[in-house]
Coordinates of C-alpha atoms and ligand atoms in Angstrom, one line a residue:
M1 CA 16.6 22.0 -0.6
K2 CA 15.4 18.8 1.6
R3 CA 18.0 16.3 2.1
N4 CA 18.7 12.8 2.0
L5 CA 19.1 11.3 5.8
V6 CA 22.8 9.2 5.8
G7 CA 24.5 7.5 9.3
G8 CA 22.9 10.5 10.6
E9 CA 23.9 13.5 8.9
W10 CA 21.7 15.3 6.5
V11 CA 23.3 15.0 2.4
A12 CA 22.7 16.6 -0.1
G13 CA 21.8 15.7 -3.6
D14 CA 19.9 16.7 -7.1
G15 CA 17.5 18.9 -6.3
H16 CA 14.4 17.7 -7.9
E17 CA 10.7 19.7 -7.6
N18 CA 7.7 18.2 -6.4
R19 CA 4.6 19.8 -7.9
N20 CA 1.3 19.4 -6.2
P21 CA -1.1 17.0 -8.1
S22 CA -4.5 19.4 -7.9
D23 CA -2.2 22.5 -9.1
I24 CA 0.7 22.1 -10.9
S25 CA 1.6 26.1 -10.8
D26 CA 1.9 24.8 -7.1
V27 CA 5.5 23.6 -6.0
V28 CA 5.9 21.5 -2.7
G29 CA 9.2 21.6 -2.2
I30 CA 12.4 20.5 -3.5
Y31 CA 14.2 17.7 -3.1
A32 CA 17.7 16.0 -3.1
H33 CA 17.9 12.7 -5.4
A34 CA 20.3 10.3 -4.4
D35 CA 23.0 9.0 -6.6
V36 CA 24.6 5.9 -6.7
Q37 CA 27.5 6.4 -4.2
T38 CA 25.2 8.3 -1.5
T39 CA 23.0 5.0 -1.8
E40 CA 25.8 2.9 -1.0
A41 CA 27.0 5.2 1.7
A42 CA 23.7 4.5 3.5
I43 CA 23.5 1.1 2.9
V44 CA 27.2 1.2 4.7
A45 CA 26.2 3.1 7.4
A46 CA 22.7 1.1 8.0
Q47 CA 25.4 -1.9 8.4
R48 CA 27.6 0.1 10.8
A49 CA 24.9 1.0 13.0
Q50 CA 22.4 -2.5 12.7
G51 CA 24.9 -4.6 15.6
D52 CA 24.6 -2.1 18.2
W53 CA 20.8 -1.6 17.5
A54 CA 20.4 -5.7 17.3
H55 CA 20.9 -5.5 21.2
A56 CA 20.1 -2.3 22.3
T57 CA 17.2 -3.2 24.8
V58 CA 13.7 -3.9 24.4
Q59 CA 13.1 -0.4 26.3
R60 CA 14.6 2.0 23.9
R61 CA 13.0 0.5 21.1
F62 CA 10.1 0.7 22.3
D63 CA 10.4 4.4 22.9
A64 CA 12.1 5.1 19.7
L65 CA 8.5 3.6 17.8
D66 CA 6.6 5.8 20.4
F67 CA 7.8 8.3 20.4
I68 CA 7.2 8.3 16.5
G69 CA 4.1 7.1 16.5
S70 CA 3.2 10.4 19.3
E71 CA 4.8 12.5 16.9
L72 CA 2.8 11.7 14.4
L73 CA -0.6 11.5 15.9
R74 CA 0.2 15.0 17.3
R75 CA 0.7 16.7 13.8
K76 CA -1.5 14.5 11.8
D77 CA -3.5 17.7 10.5
E78 CA -0.8 19.1 9.5
L79 CA 0.9 16.4 8.0
G80 CA -2.2 15.0 6.3
A81 CA -2.2 18.2 4.3
L82 CA 0.8 18.2 3.5
L83 CA -0.2 14.3 2.2
S84 CA -3.2 15.5 0.2
R85 CA -0.9 18.5 -0.9
E86 CA 1.4 16.4 -2.8
E87 CA -0.6 12.5 -3.3
G88 CA -3.5 14.0 -4.0
K89 CA -6.2 12.1 -1.6
T90 CA -8.6 14.7 0.2
L91 CA -7.8 16.1 3.4
P92 CA -9.8 13.8 6.0
E93 CA -8.2 10.7 3.7
G94 CA -5.1 12.3 4.3
I95 CA -5.1 13.2 8.0
A96 CA -6.3 9.3 8.0
E97 CA -4.2 8.0 6.6
V98 CA -1.0 9.8 8.8
A99 CA -3.2 8.5 12.4
R100 CA -3.0 5.1 10.8
A101 CA 0.8 5.5 10.6
G102 CA 0.9 7.2 13.7
Y103 CA -0.8 3.8 16.0
I104 CA 1.4 1.7 13.1
F105 CA 4.7 3.3 14.7
K106 CA 2.4 2.3 18.4
F107 CA 1.7 -0.9 17.7
H108 CA 5.2 -2.7 16.7
A109 CA 6.8 -0.4 20.0
H110 CA 4.3 -3.0 21.7
Q111 CA 5.7 -5.8 19.4
A112 CA 9.3 -4.6 20.2
I113 CA 8.8 -5.5 24.3
A114 CA 5.9 -8.4 24.0
P115 CA 7.6 -11.6 24.6
Q116 CA 9.2 -13.8 21.5
G117 CA 10.3 -16.8 21.0
E118 CA 9.8 -19.9 22.8
L119 CA 10.4 -23.2 25.0
A120 CA 10.1 -26.6 24.1
S121 CA 11.1 -29.9 26.0
S122 CA 13.4 -31.9 24.0
V123 CA 12.1 -35.2 23.4
R124 CA 15.8 -36.7 24.5
P125 CA 16.4 -36.4 27.7
G126 CA 17.8 -33.7 29.4
I127 CA 17.9 -30.8 26.8
Q128 CA 16.1 -28.1 26.8
V129 CA 14.8 -26.5 22.9
E130 CA 14.8 -22.8 22.9
V131 CA 13.0 -21.0 19.6
T132 CA 14.8 -17.5 19.6
R133 CA 14.5 -14.3 16.9
E134 CA 17.1 -12.3 15.8
P135 CA 17.2 -9.6 13.0
V136 CA 17.8 -9.9 9.7
G137 CA 20.3 -7.2 9.5
V138 CA 20.0 -4.4 6.8
I139 CA 16.5 -4.3 5.5
G140 CA 16.0 -1.6 1.9
I141 CA 12.3 -0.9 1.9
I142 CA 11.1 0.4 -1.8
A143 CA 7.7 2.2 -1.4
P144 CA 4.8 3.4 -4.1
W145 CA 3.7 6.7 -3.7
N146 CA -0.2 5.7 -3.3
F147 CA 0.1 5.4 0.1
P148 CA 3.3 7.8 1.4
M149 CA 2.9 7.3 5.0
A150 CA 0.9 3.9 6.0
I151 CA 3.4 1.8 4.0
P152 CA 6.6 3.0 4.5
A153 CA 5.3 3.2 8.2
W154 CA 4.0 -0.7 8.2
K155 CA 7.6 -2.4 6.4
I156 CA 10.2 0.5 8.8
A157 CA 8.4 0.0 11.8
P158 CA 8.2 -3.6 11.9
A159 CA 12.0 -3.6 10.9
L160 CA 13.7 -1.4 13.8
A161 CA 11.3 -3.1 16.5
H162 CA 13.1 -6.5 15.7
G163 CA 16.5 -4.8 15.6
N164 CA 17.0 -4.1 11.9
S165 CA 18.5 -1.4 10.1
V166 CA 16.4 0.3 7.0
V167 CA 17.6 1.8 3.7
F168 CA 14.1 3.5 3.0
K169 CA 13.3 4.5 -0.8
P170 CA 9.9 6.5 -1.3
A171 CA 8.9 6.4 -4.7
E172 CA 10.1 9.7 -6.4
A173 CA 6.4 11.0 -6.6
V174 CA 5.4 11.4 -3.0
P175 CA 9.2 12.7 -1.1
G176 CA 7.8 15.3 1.0
C177 CA 5.5 13.2 3.0
A178 CA 8.6 10.4 2.9
W179 CA 11.4 13.4 4.8
A180 CA 9.2 14.2 7.1
L181 CA 8.3 10.9 8.5
A182 CA 12.2 10.4 8.2
E183 CA 13.1 14.1 10.1
I184 CA 10.7 12.6 12.9
I185 CA 12.5 9.4 13.2
S186 CA 15.9 11.5 13.1
R187 CA 14.7 12.9 16.7
S188 CA 13.7 9.5 18.2
G189 CA 16.7 8.9 20.2
L190 CA 17.4 6.1 17.1
P191 CA 21.7 5.5 17.0
A192 CA 22.7 7.7 13.7
G193 CA 22.6 5.0 11.0
V194 CA 20.0 2.8 11.8
F195 CA 17.4 4.6 9.9
N196 CA 18.5 6.4 6.4
L197 CA 16.5 7.8 3.8
A198 CA 18.0 7.8 0.2
M199 CA 15.1 9.1 -2.3
G200 CA 15.7 9.1 -6.0
S201 CA 14.7 7.0 -8.7
G202 CA 14.2 3.6 -8.6
T203 CA 16.6 2.5 -11.3
V204 CA 19.4 4.4 -9.2
V205 CA 18.2 3.6 -6.1
G206 CA 16.0 0.6 -6.2
Q207 CA 18.3 -0.8 -8.1
T208 CA 21.4 0.1 -5.9
L209 CA 19.6 -1.6 -3.2
L210 CA 18.9 -4.7 -4.4
N211 CA 21.9 -5.3 -6.1
D212 CA 23.9 -4.4 -2.8
S213 CA 25.7 -7.3 -0.9
R214 CA 25.2 -5.8 2.3
V215 CA 21.4 -5.5 2.2
S216 CA 19.6 -8.9 3.8
A217 CA 16.4 -8.5 2.7
I218 CA 14.0 -6.1 0.4
S219 CA 11.2 -5.1 1.7
F220 CA 8.6 -4.0 -1.9
T221 CA 5.3 -2.6 -2.5
G222 CA 4.2 -1.5 -6.0
S223 CA 3.6 -2.8 -9.7
A224 CA 3.6 -6.2 -10.5
T225 CA 5.9 -5.4 -12.7
T226 CA 8.4 -3.5 -11.0
G227 CA 8.0 -6.8 -8.4
R228 CA 8.7 -9.4 -10.9
N229 CA 12.5 -7.5 -11.4
V230 CA 12.5 -7.1 -7.8
A231 CA 12.1 -10.4 -7.3
R232 CA 14.2 -12.0 -9.6
A233 CA 17.7 -9.5 -8.1
A234 CA 16.7 -11.5 -4.5
A235 CA 16.4 -14.6 -6.1
H236 CA 20.2 -14.2 -7.9
R237 CA 21.3 -12.7 -4.5
M238 CA 19.0 -15.5 -2.1
V239 CA 17.8 -13.0 -0.1
P240 CA 14.5 -12.9 1.6
V241 CA 12.0 -10.6 -0.3
Q242 CA 8.5 -9.4 0.6
L243 CA 6.7 -8.1 -2.8
E244 CA 2.6 -6.3 -2.3
M245 CA 1.8 -5.8 -5.6
G246 CA -1.3 -4.9 -7.7
G247 CA -4.8 -6.2 -7.5
K248 CA -7.9 -6.6 -9.4
N249 CA -10.0 -6.7 -7.1
P250 CA -13.8 -8.4 -6.9
M251 CA -17.1 -7.2 -5.9
V252 CA -19.8 -9.5 -5.7
V253 CA -23.3 -8.3 -5.3
L254 CA -26.2 -10.8 -5.3
D255 CA -29.8 -10.4 -5.0
D256 CA -30.4 -10.6 -1.6
A257 CA -28.3 -8.1 -1.0
D258 CA -29.2 -4.7 1.1
L259 CA -29.3 -2.7 -2.7
E260 CA -28.1 1.1 -0.6
L261 CA -25.3 -0.7 1.3
A262 CA -23.9 -2.5 -1.5
V263 CA -24.1 0.6 -4.2
E264 CA -21.9 2.5 -1.1
C265 CA -19.6 -0.4 -1.2
A266 CA -18.9 0.1 -4.8
I267 CA -19.0 4.1 -4.8
Q268 CA -15.8 4.0 -2.0
S269 CA -14.6 0.7 -3.3
A270 CA -13.8 1.2 -6.6
F271 CA -13.5 5.4 -6.0
Y272 CA -12.6 7.1 -3.1
S273 CA -8.7 8.0 -3.0
T274 CA -9.4 8.5 -7.0
G275 CA -9.6 4.4 -6.9
Q276 CA -5.6 4.6 -6.0
R277 CA -5.4 1.9 -3.7
C278 CA -3.8 -1.7 -4.7
T279 CA -7.5 -2.6 -2.8
A280 CA -10.0 -0.7 -4.9
A281 CA -12.5 -2.5 -6.6
S282 CA -12.4 -2.8 -10.0
R283 CA -15.2 -5.3 -11.1
I284 CA -18.4 -5.5 -9.4
I285 CA -19.7 -8.4 -10.4
V286 CA -23.6 -8.3 -9.9
T287 CA -26.6 -11.2 -10.3
R288 CA -29.5 -11.0 -13.2
G289 CA -31.9 -10.4 -10.6
V290 CA -30.5 -6.7 -8.9
Y291 CA -28.3 -6.0 -12.1
A292 CA -31.1 -3.2 -13.2
R293 CA -31.7 -1.8 -10.6
F294 CA -28.0 -1.8 -9.2
R295 CA -26.5 -0.3 -12.5
D296 CA -28.5 2.5 -12.4
R297 CA -28.2 3.6 -8.8
L298 CA -24.5 3.2 -9.2
V299 CA -24.2 5.2 -12.5
D300 CA -26.7 8.4 -10.1
R301 CA -24.2 8.2 -7.2
A302 CA -20.9 7.9 -9.5
R303 CA -22.3 10.8 -11.3
E304 CA -22.6 12.9 -7.8
L305 CA -19.4 12.3 -6.5
R306 CA -17.4 16.1 -6.0
V307 CA -14.2 16.5 -8.1
G308 CA -11.9 18.9 -7.0
H309 CA -8.4 19.9 -5.3
A310 CA -7.5 17.5 -2.7
L311 CA -7.8 20.2 0.2
A312 CA -11.0 21.9 -0.8
A313 CA -13.5 21.2 1.9
D314 CA -16.3 19.6 -0.9
T315 CA -14.3 17.5 -2.3
Q316 CA -14.8 13.6 -2.5
I317 CA -12.5 13.0 -4.9
G318 CA -9.0 14.5 -5.3
P319 CA -6.8 14.6 -8.8
V320 CA -4.8 11.8 -10.8
V321 CA -1.3 11.6 -9.4
D322 CA 0.5 12.5 -12.1
A323 CA 0.2 13.6 -15.9
R324 CA 1.3 9.4 -16.4
Q325 CA -1.2 8.2 -14.6
L326 CA -4.4 10.3 -16.3
D327 CA -2.9 9.7 -19.6
Q328 CA -3.2 6.0 -18.4
D329 CA -6.7 5.8 -17.1
L330 CA -7.7 7.8 -20.5
R331 CA -5.8 5.3 -22.7
Y332 CA -8.1 2.4 -20.7
I333 CA -11.4 4.7 -21.2
D334 CA -10.6 3.9 -24.9
I335 CA -9.7 -0.1 -24.9
G336 CA -12.9 0.3 -22.8
K337 CA -14.9 1.7 -25.2
S338 CA -12.6 -0.1 -28.5
E339 CA -13.8 -4.1 -27.1
G340 CA -17.0 -3.6 -26.8
A341 CA -18.1 -1.9 -23.4
S342 CA -20.6 0.3 -22.4
L343 CA -19.4 3.8 -20.8
A344 CA -22.0 4.8 -18.6
C345 CA -20.7 7.9 -16.6
G346 CA -17.1 9.0 -16.8
G347 CA -13.8 8.9 -18.0
E348 CA -12.8 12.5 -18.5
R349 CA -10.5 14.8 -17.9
L350 CA -11.9 17.5 -16.1
V351 CA -11.3 21.5 -15.9
K352 CA -11.3 23.3 -12.8
D353 CA -10.6 26.3 -10.9
T354 CA -6.7 25.1 -10.8
D355 CA -5.3 23.4 -13.2
G356 CA -4.6 19.7 -11.9
Y357 CA -5.1 16.3 -13.4
F358 CA -8.7 16.0 -12.1
F359 CA -10.6 12.7 -13.8
S360 CA -14.3 11.6 -12.8
P361 CA -15.3 8.6 -11.8
A362 CA -15.9 5.8 -14.8
V363 CA -18.2 3.5 -14.7
F364 CA -18.5 0.7 -17.9
V365 CA -21.4 -1.4 -18.4
D366 CA -22.3 -4.1 -19.3
C367 CA -18.7 -5.8 -19.1
N368 CA -17.4 -9.5 -19.7
N369 CA -14.6 -10.8 -17.5
R370 CA -12.3 -11.5 -21.4
M371 CA -12.1 -7.8 -21.7
R372 CA -8.2 -5.7 -20.8
I373 CA -10.4 -3.4 -18.7
A374 CA -11.6 -6.3 -16.4
R375 CA -8.5 -8.3 -16.8
E376 CA -5.1 -5.7 -16.1
E377 CA -4.7 -2.6 -13.1
I378 CA -5.7 0.6 -13.8
F379 CA -5.0 2.3 -10.5
G380 CA -7.7 4.8 -11.3
P381 CA -11.6 5.3 -10.4
I382 CA -13.0 3.5 -13.2
A383 CA -15.3 0.7 -12.6
A384 CA -16.4 -2.8 -15.1
L385 CA -19.7 -3.8 -13.8
I386 CA -20.3 -7.5 -15.2
P387 CA -23.2 -9.2 -15.0
A388 CA -23.9 -12.7 -13.8
A389 CA -26.1 -15.9 -13.9
D390 CA -26.0 -16.5 -10.0
Y391 CA -24.0 -16.8 -7.1
E392 CA -22.2 -19.5 -8.2
E393 CA -21.0 -17.8 -11.5
A394 CA -20.0 -14.6 -9.5
L395 CA -17.4 -16.7 -7.9
S396 CA -15.9 -17.7 -10.7
I397 CA -15.2 -15.0 -12.7
A398 CA -14.5 -13.0 -9.4
N399 CA -11.5 -15.9 -9.0
D400 CA -11.0 -15.1 -12.4
T401 CA -8.2 -13.4 -12.1
P402 CA -4.1 -13.8 -12.2
F403 CA -4.4 -11.0 -8.8
G404 CA -5.8 -12.4 -5.3
L405 CA -5.4 -9.2 -2.9
S406 CA -8.7 -8.1 -1.6
S407 CA -12.3 -9.7 -3.0
G408 CA -15.7 -8.5 -1.0
I409 CA -19.8 -9.8 -1.3
C410 CA -22.5 -7.9 -0.5
T411 CA -25.3 -10.5 0.9
T412 CA -28.1 -11.3 3.1
S413 CA -27.5 -14.7 3.3
L414 CA -25.0 -16.5 5.7
R415 CA -25.0 -19.4 3.4
H416 CA -23.3 -17.1 0.7
A417 CA -21.4 -14.8 2.8
K418 CA -19.4 -17.7 4.2
H419 CA -19.1 -19.4 1.3
F420 CA -17.4 -16.8 -0.6
Q421 CA -15.1 -16.2 2.6
R422 CA -13.6 -19.8 2.1
H423 CA -13.7 -20.0 -1.5
A424 CA -12.2 -16.3 -2.9
Q425 CA -9.1 -16.1 -3.5
A426 CA -8.2 -13.4 -1.5
G427 CA -5.7 -12.8 1.0
M428 CA -8.7 -10.5 2.3
V429 CA -12.2 -11.4 2.4
M430 CA -15.3 -8.7 2.6
V431 CA -18.9 -8.7 3.6
N432 CA -21.0 -6.3 3.3
A433 CA -17.8 -3.6 3.5
P434 CA -15.8 -2.4 0.5
T435 CA -12.9 -4.0 -0.7
A436 CA -10.4 -1.6 0.7
G437 CA -9.8 0.1 4.4
V438 CA -8.7 -2.7 6.5
D439 CA -7.1 -2.5 10.0
Y440 CA -3.3 -1.5 11.3
H441 CA -3.0 -4.6 13.5
V442 CA -4.0 -7.6 11.6
P443 CA -2.0 -8.9 8.6
F444 CA -2.3 -7.5 5.8
G445 CA -1.8 -9.2 2.0
G446 CA -2.8 -11.6 -0.9
T447 CA -2.6 -13.9 -2.9
K448 CA -1.5 -15.4 -6.5
G449 CA 0.3 -12.1 -8.5
S450 CA -0.8 -10.3 -5.5
S451 CA 1.7 -11.2 -3.0
L452 CA 4.8 -13.1 -2.0
G453 CA 6.5 -13.9 0.9
G454 CA 6.0 -12.7 4.0
R455 CA 2.6 -11.3 5.1
E456 CA 2.9 -7.4 6.7
Q457 CA 1.0 -5.9 9.7
G458 CA 0.0 -7.1 12.6
T459 CA 1.5 -9.7 14.6
L460 CA 2.7 -11.8 11.6
A461 CA 5.4 -9.0 10.4
K462 CA 7.8 -10.6 12.5
D463 CA 8.0 -13.4 10.6
F464 CA 10.1 -11.5 8.0
Y465 CA 12.0 -9.1 10.1
T466 CA 13.7 -11.9 11.9
K467 CA 15.4 -15.2 12.0
V468 CA 14.3 -18.0 13.6
K469 CA 17.3 -19.7 15.9
T470 CA 17.0 -23.3 16.9
T471 CA 19.0 -23.7 20.1
Y472 CA 19.1 -26.9 22.4
V473 CA 20.5 -26.5 26.1
C474 CA 21.7 -29.9 27.6
A475 CA 21.9 -28.8 31.1
Ligands
NDP501 P1 6.4 1.5 -9.5 O1 6.0 -0.7 -9.6 O2 6.1 1.5 -10.2 O3 6.9 1.9 -8.0 C1 6.9 1.7 -7.2 C2 8.2 1.7 -5.9 O4 9.4 0.8 -7.0 C3 9.2 3.1 -6.4 O5 9.4 3.6 -5.1 C4 10.1 3.3 -7.6 O6 10.8 3.7 -7.7 C5 10.0 1.2 -7.7 N1 11.0 1.3 -8.5 C6 10.5 1.8 -9.2 N2 12.0 0.6 -10.7 C7 12.5 0.2 -9.9 C8 13.5 -1.0 -9.8 N3 14.1 -1.2 -11.5 N4 14.3 -1.4 -9.2 C9 13.5 -0.6 -7.9 N5 13.0 -0.1 -7.7 C10 12.2 0.4 -8.7 O7 4.6 1.7 -8.5 P2 3.7 2.7 -8.2 O8 5.1 3.6 -7.5 O9 3.2 2.9 -9.4 O10 2.8 2.2 -7.3 C11 1.9 1.6 -7.1 C12 1.1 -0.1 -7.6 O11 1.3 -0.2 -6.7 C13 0.3 -0.5 -8.6 O12 0.4 -1.2 -8.9 C14 -0.4 -1.2 -6.5 O13 -1.0 -2.3 -6.8 C15 0.9 -1.1 -6.1 N6 0.3 -1.2 -4.6 C16 -0.1 -2.6 -3.9 C17 -0.2 -2.8 -2.1 C18 -0.2 -3.4 -2.0 O14 0.0 -3.9 -0.5 N7 -0.2 -5.3 -2.5 C19 0.0 -1.2 -2.1 C20 -0.5 0.0 -2.4 C21 0.4 -0.2 -4.0 P3 10.2 5.7 -8.2 O15 8.5 5.6 -8.7 O16 10.8 6.4 -7.6 O17 11.0 5.1 -9.7

């Protein structure tokens, strides 16, 4: 059994089996569940270790993060295979995600040694003003299952780089990746207790982190429903919170778009990683002049996608993560049909050589933006095609959503592309590129119901993981 990491010790707990969504007869591993006591012990260990870590040299922080990044990059094939086996992304996607996690740690290693703070002259004579940054304290990190290496990396790395300690709670569906990452971190030279792993359920481990007054800040990624609960708990305790939640991302295709490019952008955005990306495009909004040609080409391409075992060489779309998500995908197929959308392809459970959660990529055509399949996050490989009269209507449909994470446009018109960049109500805008697929060295996050709190990733990550102090020195 793989155990939790508390104060530098590996601690046992109730064992839970984790199975491969491509083949549910394959047990990935058995992982200890932390209970309330173990989670509290992790918080205490993090609190004890944090003071010394806050004053550790930046060289020490750099070395630890650089070590973690190097090992992730060196072992990306092996860990990528574990990720694909556990979460169901294809092997190239799994390997790419582990590499990305490695680069994230290396980026934040450099952030640890980057000059911070500002000096200013005072408006009063004889005074120098210094603006410095200090660690926040113990950070509770709650992560989802869909990027089991990259999302923990982009929270843990900046937290440690800026002198905080961490209690990390991964999603129950992906303890294998979390444990592998924790094992590497445990050998990186961090003092015992600076990083702690508490695997287990959201209602036990997650809720304990939310309620404990020794946890100074919470960084959460997951669904909007859980996010609301996290925000309430943080507001109750008056601690900083960072929420990255759902999306209902639009991709607009204009009459003047390069048709093949637009179809490929839509295929990638809607279906890769089995549509289980917060940045996936689930609403494809197409202007009338190109609608019929785009629809026919998109449906042809969606039918060609090879769904199969995540580790098989020719697979393009892996399985859905678990039975619950598969039920949700199938339920939304019924909802779409019942509200009058026309299912042009896919939307069925597929039988393969292994017993897994395989589902054929689905395209609903002739939808409107009031339908539930166009308003609610499904988190599966299901796209709703929505016709629009012109660019203005397409933009208005794109923005008509409670979410605001990623928003894309395919056009050869610079005027429309620049107008869309300015008017899309989203934290990230993609021009002639898929809505998903982001760099690790620039800010990531959304607007409206998708995000709350400071941006993640890039240099802006430090705004959440540090407190600012302004000092006036009268010499
Ligand atoms: P959930 O909200 O179900 O879970 C997210 C995390 O919260 C998990 O670790 C979960 O634990 C935990 N959790 C559940 N209940 C509680 C609770 N009461 N208190 C504290 N923690 C709790 O999301 P999913 O894991 O299903 O992830 C999919 C969602 O994540 C989608 O909505 C997707 O859009 C979003 N997402 C957003 C991203 C963004 O950057 N905007 C990026 C990636 C995903 P457990 O699962 O173990 O119960």
